[in-house]
Amino acid sequence: MKIRSVEVYIIDLPTIRPHQLAMHTIVEQTIILARVMDEEGAEGWAEVATIGGASYGEGTPEAIKVNIDTYIAPLIIGKNPVHYDKIMHEVSLNVRGNNFAKAVVESAIVDLVARRRNIPAYELFGGQIHKSLPVAWTLASGDTNKDIEEAKESLHQKRHNIFKLKIGKGNPYKNVEHVLKIIEAVGDQARITVDVNQAWDETTATYCIEALQEGGVSMVEQPLPAWDNEGMSRLTDRFKVPIMADESLNSLQDSFQIAKHRAGNSFALKICKHGGMTQTKKVAAIAEGVGFGLYGGTMIESSLGTAICAQLYSTIPKFEFGTELFGPLLFKENITLNEIKYENYEIIIPDGPGFGMEIDMEKVKHFSRGL
Ligand code: MUC
Ligand code: MG
């Protein structure tokens, strides 16, 4: 059994409403799909998502595709997919960075191997600890009243009782008021966290986190720019509310440095950021070793990417902050024939074979660029 081909598709999927972050408002989310085929014609599929072109991070969809086609595919064609750790180690020796590209390729190989064995992919990562995991929803409509309505409806449906508020865009002090209004409206029934997406400087963060902590916010994600680990350390020392590293935490080496300098005291895991499933388990191990809380993060993947994250997270013992695997609920349409299930405030971990999702080729063609 050898890998015969790797294909990459760039897809733009419309969202049910604008989703406002500090650097970009998503109305169409760009996802990257990879299909790996072996010589017998068996397939593995995987997905990563990107936010706002080059505005969120360095890994743009176009660069991911070109770098896989040009540099990664030639390194993996002809290799036995069963040895995916060895394959990815060789890739890492020849391709620097490019974590999103590495992640989507590794996951597609894992899907192929698991499908050929007719097992869920989580069995290749130590087996399942959780059958379901708590799932947060991000309130990011850009309007306080709409966010409150959305939160109330979500609680009514028993869909989510953890809400993350995106507060990096606009006036920080007004945004703190917005958070306090939401806590006043639903704070007795839900846990409220905030994500600043790097938008504050340390002075602003010190003032705002004081007020957010006082107001009952239960976690503050990436208040400072990704480069400012010293500032993150000072905030972590100063406040009781957990400070989470997201954009500052990419490689395994980042995770060690953040842990060592306490530049945050909790980690947002994302398979794409860390460069794959194997690397993500290593980052989780650093958190476990140092006693940091974990969050099962998302880049807002659709159903396939969400299944990949859900399956891997189901093999990790503890998520103090739950997960935010809500991606499929934000899209108008889907690229798989089956859907991710949500029940009683939790995401149900999909079973296999592979990641348990069946690609809808018609939808892939419909939403793909240039197909
Ligand atoms: C991020 O920064 O965490 C995750 C949820 C959401 O609404 O945005 C993403 C990215
Ligand atoms: Mg974040």
Coordinates of C-alpha atoms and ligand atoms in Angstrom, one line a residue:
M1 CA 0.0 0.0 0.0
K2 CA 1.6 3.2 -1.2
I3 CA 0.4 6.8 -1.5
R4 CA -0.3 7.6 -5.2
S5 CA -1.7 11.1 -5.2
V6 CA -2.5 14.2 -3.2
E7 CA -5.1 16.7 -4.3
V8 CA -6.0 20.0 -2.7
Y9 CA -9.3 22.0 -3.1
I10 CA -10.0 25.5 -1.9
I11 CA -13.6 26.0 -0.9
D12 CA -15.6 29.1 0.1
L13 CA -18.5 28.3 2.3
P14 CA -21.1 31.0 3.2
T15 CA -22.0 31.6 6.8
I16 CA -25.5 32.0 8.3
R17 CA -24.6 35.5 9.6
P18 CA -21.5 37.7 9.6
H19 CA -19.0 36.5 12.2
Q20 CA -17.0 39.5 13.5
L21 CA -13.4 39.1 14.8
A22 CA -10.8 41.8 15.5
M23 CA -9.2 41.5 12.1
H24 CA -11.9 40.3 9.8
T25 CA -15.6 39.7 9.5
I26 CA -16.4 36.2 8.1
V27 CA -19.3 36.0 5.6
E28 CA -17.6 33.2 3.6
Q29 CA -15.2 30.9 5.3
T30 CA -12.4 29.5 3.3
I31 CA -11.6 25.8 3.9
I32 CA -8.9 23.7 2.4
L33 CA -9.6 20.0 1.6
A34 CA -7.0 17.4 0.9
R35 CA -7.6 14.0 -0.7
V36 CA -4.9 11.4 -0.4
M37 CA -5.3 8.2 -2.6
D38 CA -3.3 5.0 -2.4
E39 CA -2.3 2.8 -5.3
E40 CA -5.4 0.6 -4.8
G41 CA -7.7 3.6 -5.0
A42 CA -8.5 3.9 -1.3
E43 CA -9.1 7.5 -0.2
G44 CA -8.5 9.7 2.9
W45 CA -10.0 13.2 3.2
A46 CA -9.1 16.0 5.5
E47 CA -9.9 19.7 6.1
V48 CA -8.3 22.8 7.7
A49 CA -9.9 26.2 7.8
T50 CA -8.4 29.7 7.6
I51 CA -9.8 33.0 8.7
G52 CA -9.7 36.2 6.6
G53 CA -7.0 35.4 4.0
A54 CA -3.7 36.7 5.5
S55 CA -5.3 38.7 8.2
Y56 CA -5.5 36.1 11.0
G57 CA -2.3 34.2 10.4
E58 CA 0.4 33.5 7.9
G59 CA -1.1 30.4 6.4
T60 CA -3.3 31.6 3.6
P61 CA -5.5 29.1 1.6
E62 CA -3.6 29.8 -1.6
A63 CA -0.2 29.3 0.0
I64 CA -1.4 26.1 1.7
K65 CA -2.4 24.6 -1.7
V66 CA 0.7 25.7 -3.6
N67 CA 3.0 24.5 -0.8
I68 CA 1.4 21.1 -0.6
D69 CA 1.3 20.7 -4.4
T70 CA 4.9 21.9 -4.8
Y71 CA 6.8 20.7 -1.8
I72 CA 4.8 18.3 0.4
A73 CA 3.2 16.0 -2.1
P74 CA 6.5 14.9 -3.8
L75 CA 7.7 13.9 -0.3
I76 CA 4.8 11.7 0.5
I77 CA 4.0 10.1 -2.8
G78 CA 5.2 6.5 -2.9
K79 CA 5.3 6.2 0.9
N80 CA 3.4 3.7 3.0
P81 CA 0.7 5.7 4.8
V82 CA 0.7 3.4 7.8
H83 CA 3.9 5.1 8.9
Y84 CA 2.4 8.6 9.0
D85 CA 4.6 9.8 11.9
K86 CA 7.7 8.9 10.0
I87 CA 6.3 10.6 6.8
M88 CA 5.5 13.8 8.7
H89 CA 8.9 13.8 10.4
E90 CA 10.5 13.6 6.9
V91 CA 8.2 16.4 5.8
S92 CA 9.3 18.5 8.7
L93 CA 13.0 18.1 7.8
N94 CA 12.3 19.5 4.3
V95 CA 9.5 22.0 4.8
R96 CA 9.7 24.7 7.5
G97 CA 6.6 26.1 9.1
N98 CA 3.5 25.6 6.9
N99 CA 1.7 24.0 9.9
F100 CA -1.8 24.2 8.3
A101 CA -0.5 22.5 5.1
K102 CA 1.2 19.8 7.2
A103 CA -1.9 19.3 9.4
V104 CA -4.3 18.8 6.5
V105 CA -1.9 16.3 4.8
E106 CA -1.3 14.3 8.0
S107 CA -5.0 14.1 8.7
A108 CA -5.8 12.9 5.2
I109 CA -3.2 10.1 5.6
V110 CA -4.7 9.2 9.0
D111 CA -8.2 9.0 7.4
L112 CA -6.9 6.8 4.7
V113 CA -5.2 4.4 7.1
A114 CA -8.2 4.2 9.5
R115 CA -10.6 3.7 6.6
R116 CA -8.5 0.8 5.2
R117 CA -8.6 -0.8 8.7
N118 CA -12.3 0.0 9.1
I119 CA -11.7 1.7 12.4
P120 CA -12.4 5.3 13.7
A121 CA -9.3 7.5 13.5
Y122 CA -9.2 8.0 17.3
E123 CA -8.1 4.3 17.6
L124 CA -4.8 5.4 16.0
F125 CA -4.4 8.0 18.8
G126 CA -4.8 5.8 21.9
G127 CA -8.6 5.3 21.7
Q128 CA -11.6 7.3 22.9
I129 CA -11.9 8.8 26.4
H130 CA -15.0 11.0 25.7
K131 CA -18.1 10.1 23.7
S132 CA -19.1 13.8 23.7
L133 CA -17.6 17.1 24.8
P134 CA -19.0 20.4 26.0
V135 CA -19.2 22.9 23.1
A136 CA -19.1 26.7 23.3
W137 CA -20.7 29.1 20.8
T138 CA -19.1 32.4 19.7
L139 CA -21.4 35.4 20.0
A140 CA -19.9 37.6 17.3
S141 CA -22.8 39.2 15.4
G142 CA -21.4 42.7 16.2
D143 CA -24.6 43.7 18.0
T144 CA -25.3 43.3 21.8
N145 CA -29.1 42.7 21.4
K146 CA -28.6 40.2 18.6
D147 CA -26.0 38.4 20.7
I148 CA -28.3 38.2 23.7
E149 CA -31.1 36.8 21.6
E150 CA -28.8 34.2 20.1
A151 CA -27.5 33.2 23.5
K152 CA -31.1 32.9 24.9
E153 CA -32.2 30.8 21.9
S154 CA -29.2 28.6 22.3
L155 CA -29.8 28.0 26.0
H156 CA -33.5 27.3 25.2
Q157 CA -32.4 24.6 22.6
K158 CA -29.9 23.2 25.1
R159 CA -27.3 23.7 22.4
H160 CA -24.7 25.8 24.3
N161 CA -24.2 27.1 27.8
I162 CA -20.7 28.5 27.3
F163 CA -20.4 31.6 25.2
K164 CA -17.2 33.2 23.8
L165 CA -17.5 36.9 23.0
K166 CA -15.2 38.4 20.3
I167 CA -14.2 41.7 21.7
G168 CA -11.1 42.7 19.7
K169 CA -12.8 45.1 17.2
G170 CA -13.7 48.7 18.1
N171 CA -13.5 50.6 21.4
P172 CA -12.2 48.3 24.2
Y173 CA -14.1 50.1 26.9
K174 CA -17.4 49.9 25.0
N175 CA -16.7 46.2 24.4
V176 CA -16.3 45.6 28.1
E177 CA -19.8 47.2 28.6
H178 CA -21.1 44.8 25.9
V179 CA -19.7 41.8 27.8
L180 CA -21.2 43.0 31.1
K181 CA -24.6 43.4 29.4
I182 CA -24.5 39.9 28.1
I183 CA -23.4 38.6 31.6
E184 CA -26.4 40.5 33.1
A185 CA -28.7 38.9 30.5
V186 CA -27.6 35.2 30.6
G187 CA -24.7 35.0 33.1
D188 CA -26.8 33.0 35.6
Q189 CA -27.3 30.2 33.1
A190 CA -24.0 30.3 31.1
R191 CA -20.3 30.6 31.4
I192 CA -18.9 33.7 29.5
T193 CA -15.4 33.9 28.1
V194 CA -13.8 36.5 25.8
D195 CA -11.4 36.4 22.9
V196 CA -9.5 39.6 22.1
N197 CA -7.6 38.2 19.1
Q198 CA -4.4 40.1 20.0
A199 CA -6.1 43.5 19.8
W200 CA -5.0 45.2 23.0
D201 CA -1.8 46.7 24.4
E202 CA -0.8 45.9 27.9
T203 CA -2.2 49.1 29.5
T204 CA -5.6 48.6 27.8
A205 CA -5.6 44.9 28.8
T206 CA -4.8 45.6 32.4
Y207 CA -7.7 48.0 32.7
C208 CA -10.2 45.9 30.8
I209 CA -9.3 42.5 32.3
E210 CA -9.8 44.1 35.8
A211 CA -13.4 45.0 34.8
L212 CA -14.0 41.7 33.1
Q213 CA -12.8 39.7 36.0
E214 CA -14.9 41.7 38.4
G215 CA -17.9 41.2 36.1
G216 CA -17.6 37.4 36.2
V217 CA -15.8 36.6 32.9
S218 CA -14.4 33.1 33.2
M219 CA -11.5 33.2 30.7
V220 CA -9.6 35.8 28.6
E221 CA -8.1 34.5 25.3
Q222 CA -5.1 36.2 23.6
P223 CA -5.5 39.7 25.0
L224 CA -2.1 40.8 23.6
P225 CA -0.3 40.4 20.3
A226 CA 1.1 37.0 19.6
W227 CA 4.7 38.3 20.0
D228 CA 4.1 39.8 23.5
N229 CA 4.8 36.8 25.8
E230 CA 6.4 39.0 28.5
G231 CA 3.2 41.1 28.7
M232 CA 1.1 37.8 28.8
S233 CA 3.3 36.7 31.7
R234 CA 2.6 39.9 33.7
L235 CA -1.2 39.6 33.0
T236 CA -1.2 36.0 34.1
D237 CA 0.6 36.9 37.3
R238 CA -1.7 39.8 38.0
F239 CA -5.2 38.3 37.5
K240 CA -7.1 35.3 38.9
V241 CA -9.1 34.9 35.7
P242 CA -7.4 32.3 33.4
I243 CA -5.4 33.9 30.5
M244 CA -5.4 31.7 27.4
A245 CA -2.7 31.5 24.7
D246 CA -4.1 31.1 21.2
E247 CA -2.3 32.9 18.4
S248 CA 0.9 32.9 20.4
L249 CA 0.8 29.1 20.6
N250 CA 1.7 27.4 17.4
S251 CA 4.5 25.0 17.6
L252 CA 5.3 22.4 20.3
Q253 CA 8.3 24.6 21.1
D254 CA 6.0 27.6 21.6
S255 CA 4.0 25.5 24.1
F256 CA 7.1 24.8 26.1
Q257 CA 8.2 28.4 26.2
I258 CA 4.7 29.6 27.2
A259 CA 4.6 27.0 29.9
K260 CA 8.1 27.9 31.2
H261 CA 7.4 31.6 31.3
R262 CA 3.7 31.3 32.2
A263 CA 2.8 33.6 29.3
G264 CA -0.7 32.5 29.9
N265 CA -1.9 29.6 32.0
S266 CA -4.1 27.7 29.6
F267 CA -3.9 26.6 25.9
A268 CA -6.3 26.8 23.0
L269 CA -5.5 23.6 21.0
K270 CA -5.9 23.7 17.2
I271 CA -4.7 20.9 15.0
C272 CA -4.0 23.3 12.2
K273 CA -1.8 25.6 14.3
H274 CA 0.3 22.8 15.7
G275 CA 0.9 21.2 12.4
G276 CA -1.1 18.0 12.8
M277 CA -2.8 15.6 15.1
T278 CA 0.4 14.0 16.5
Q279 CA 1.9 17.4 17.3
T280 CA -1.4 18.5 19.0
K281 CA -1.2 15.5 21.4
K282 CA 2.3 16.6 22.3
V283 CA 1.1 20.2 23.0
A284 CA -1.6 18.7 25.2
A285 CA 1.0 16.7 27.0
I286 CA 3.0 19.9 27.8
A287 CA -0.2 21.4 29.3
E288 CA -0.8 18.2 31.3
G289 CA 2.8 18.3 32.6
V290 CA 2.6 21.9 33.7
G291 CA -1.0 21.8 35.0
F292 CA -2.5 24.2 32.4
G293 CA -6.2 24.0 31.4
L294 CA -7.1 23.1 27.8
Y295 CA -9.6 24.4 25.4
G296 CA -10.6 22.3 22.3
G297 CA -10.2 25.2 19.8
T298 CA -11.4 25.7 16.3
M299 CA -10.5 27.8 13.2
I300 CA -14.2 27.4 12.3
E301 CA -13.9 24.2 10.3
S302 CA -16.9 22.7 8.6
S303 CA -18.1 19.2 9.3
L304 CA -15.1 17.3 8.2
G305 CA -12.5 19.5 10.0
T306 CA -14.7 19.5 13.1
A307 CA -14.9 15.7 13.0
I308 CA -11.1 15.5 12.9
C309 CA -10.7 17.8 15.9
A310 CA -13.6 16.1 17.8
Q311 CA -12.0 12.7 17.3
L312 CA -8.6 13.8 18.4
Y313 CA -9.9 15.8 21.4
S314 CA -11.9 12.7 22.4
T315 CA -8.5 11.0 23.2
I316 CA -7.3 13.8 25.5
P317 CA -8.2 13.3 29.2
K318 CA -9.4 16.8 30.2
F319 CA -10.7 20.0 28.7
E320 CA -11.2 22.4 31.6
F321 CA -12.7 25.0 29.2
G322 CA -14.6 22.5 27.0
T323 CA -14.4 22.9 23.2
E324 CA -15.6 25.4 20.6
L325 CA -16.3 22.9 17.9
F326 CA -19.4 24.8 16.7
G327 CA -18.2 25.4 13.1
P328 CA -20.8 23.3 11.2
L329 CA -23.6 25.3 12.9
L330 CA -22.3 28.6 11.4
F331 CA -22.5 27.4 7.8
K332 CA -25.5 27.6 5.4
E333 CA -24.3 24.4 3.7
N334 CA -22.1 21.5 4.2
I335 CA -19.5 19.5 2.2
T336 CA -20.3 16.1 3.7
L337 CA -23.4 13.9 3.2
N338 CA -23.7 13.3 7.0
E339 CA -23.7 15.9 9.7
I340 CA -22.1 16.5 13.1
K341 CA -24.6 15.9 16.0
Y342 CA -25.0 18.3 18.9
E343 CA -27.0 17.2 22.0
N344 CA -27.5 18.6 25.5
Y345 CA -24.8 21.3 25.2
E346 CA -22.3 18.9 23.8
I347 CA -20.8 17.7 20.5
I348 CA -21.2 14.0 19.9
I349 CA -17.9 12.6 18.8
P350 CA -18.4 11.0 15.3
D351 CA -17.4 7.4 14.8
G352 CA -15.4 5.9 11.9
P353 CA -14.4 4.5 9.6
G354 CA -11.7 7.2 9.5
F355 CA -13.2 10.5 10.7
G356 CA -16.7 9.1 10.0
M357 CA -17.6 11.8 7.4
E358 CA -18.7 11.1 3.8
I359 CA -17.6 13.7 1.3
D360 CA -20.4 15.2 -0.9
M361 CA -18.5 15.5 -4.2
E362 CA -21.3 17.6 -5.7
K363 CA -21.0 20.2 -3.0
V364 CA -17.2 20.1 -3.2
K365 CA -17.4 20.9 -6.9
H366 CA -20.1 23.5 -6.3
F367 CA -18.1 25.5 -3.7
S368 CA -14.6 24.9 -5.0
R369 CA -12.5 27.6 -6.6
G370 CA -11.7 26.8 -10.2
L371 CA -13.6 23.5 -10.5
Ligands
MUC1 C1 -10.1 32.1 17.4 O1 -9.4 33.1 17.5 O2 -10.2 31.5 18.4 C2 -12.6 30.4 17.1 C3 -13.9 30.7 17.4 C4 -14.2 31.8 16.8 O3 -15.3 32.4 16.8 O4 -13.1 32.3 16.1 C5 -12.1 31.3 16.1 C6 -10.7 31.8 16.1
MG2 MG -8.8 32.7 19.7

